[in-house]
């Protein structure tokens, strides 16, 4: 029997998700290991033959930066092992918020990430809800930026909220909120914020009438949860019947979990692009595994990925 030409591997940061993706894909997760040295260096290796295969490496690049380094080393190892194609599946693309030079003497980290991945030997990238769409243009290889809306929209419909209204926690997310509102045949509101410095909000105002509405705040990520919890409180204080938060990537740094637990939210819905370990009663995690498995199948079979997306 001819061996399959597809091999799916995982870095240590995304192992639980990768195991689920491989199961839905219909093949076992490839065998790999990491040799750790006493000084902190590490050396990933593939423990099976990958010559001539299409190798999918699943690894989100959330902190610490060792997760990014491990992905780069695995890509380099696959290239040196004569893999036919090397596809990096990066459910959460770290450093994406540093996509432009908005003040003097800083780096554009997202462009550097693209350069590093390309130099390492990646031939294609698959990611989900990347923070800034223009990052796709930083690469000289194909990038499939898929959307969690394909997972979130069926869930929102299943809630059967009588007076559903979408909302954005900031002006930058207006297009996202408008898309969800259109898909769900409803309206949306906007929370306009002004920052005094990163992760610090000076003031916030609400644009739109939320009185007696079931409001869902939608964003691409929740980091410290400062913005989204403040927006949730503003909406609740403005007369909303219920308030929920919806975000693709649950980073949950600093006091995020405490803020969410103490918040007005009825529910905080995220995906498993980043492993969620918490004791917050309000967090509900939806899996992206079956969706990513289908994306991998379509990439492998040269089928349309865009037709799979709700956008």
Short mmCIF file of C-alpha atoms in Angstrom, two decimals, residues 46 50-55 75 77-86 123:
data_model
loop_
_atom_site.label_atom_id
_atom_site.label_comp_id
_atom_site.label_asym_id
_atom_site.label_seq_id
_atom_site.Cartn_x
_atom_site.Cartn_y
_atom_site.Cartn_z
CA UNK A 46 11.01 14.47 12.99
CA UNK A 50 9.09 12.89 5.47
CA UNK A 51 11.03 12.88 2.19
CA UNK A 52 8.77 13.93 -0.66
CA UNK A 53 5.78 14.55 1.60
CA UNK A 54 3.56 17.55 2.16
CA UNK A 55 4.29 18.45 5.77
CA UNK A 75 10.27 24.23 9.25
CA UNK A 77 14.28 20.58 9.75
CA UNK A 78 11.52 19.65 7.29
CA UNK A 79 13.31 21.53 4.49
CA UNK A 80 16.58 19.74 5.25
CA UNK A 81 14.71 16.41 5.34
CA UNK A 82 13.54 16.99 1.74
CA UNK A 83 9.84 17.55 2.39
CA UNK A 84 7.98 18.35 -0.83
CA UNK A 85 5.92 21.21 0.60
CA UNK A 86 6.03 22.75 4.08
CA UNK A 123 5.91 27.27 1.23
#
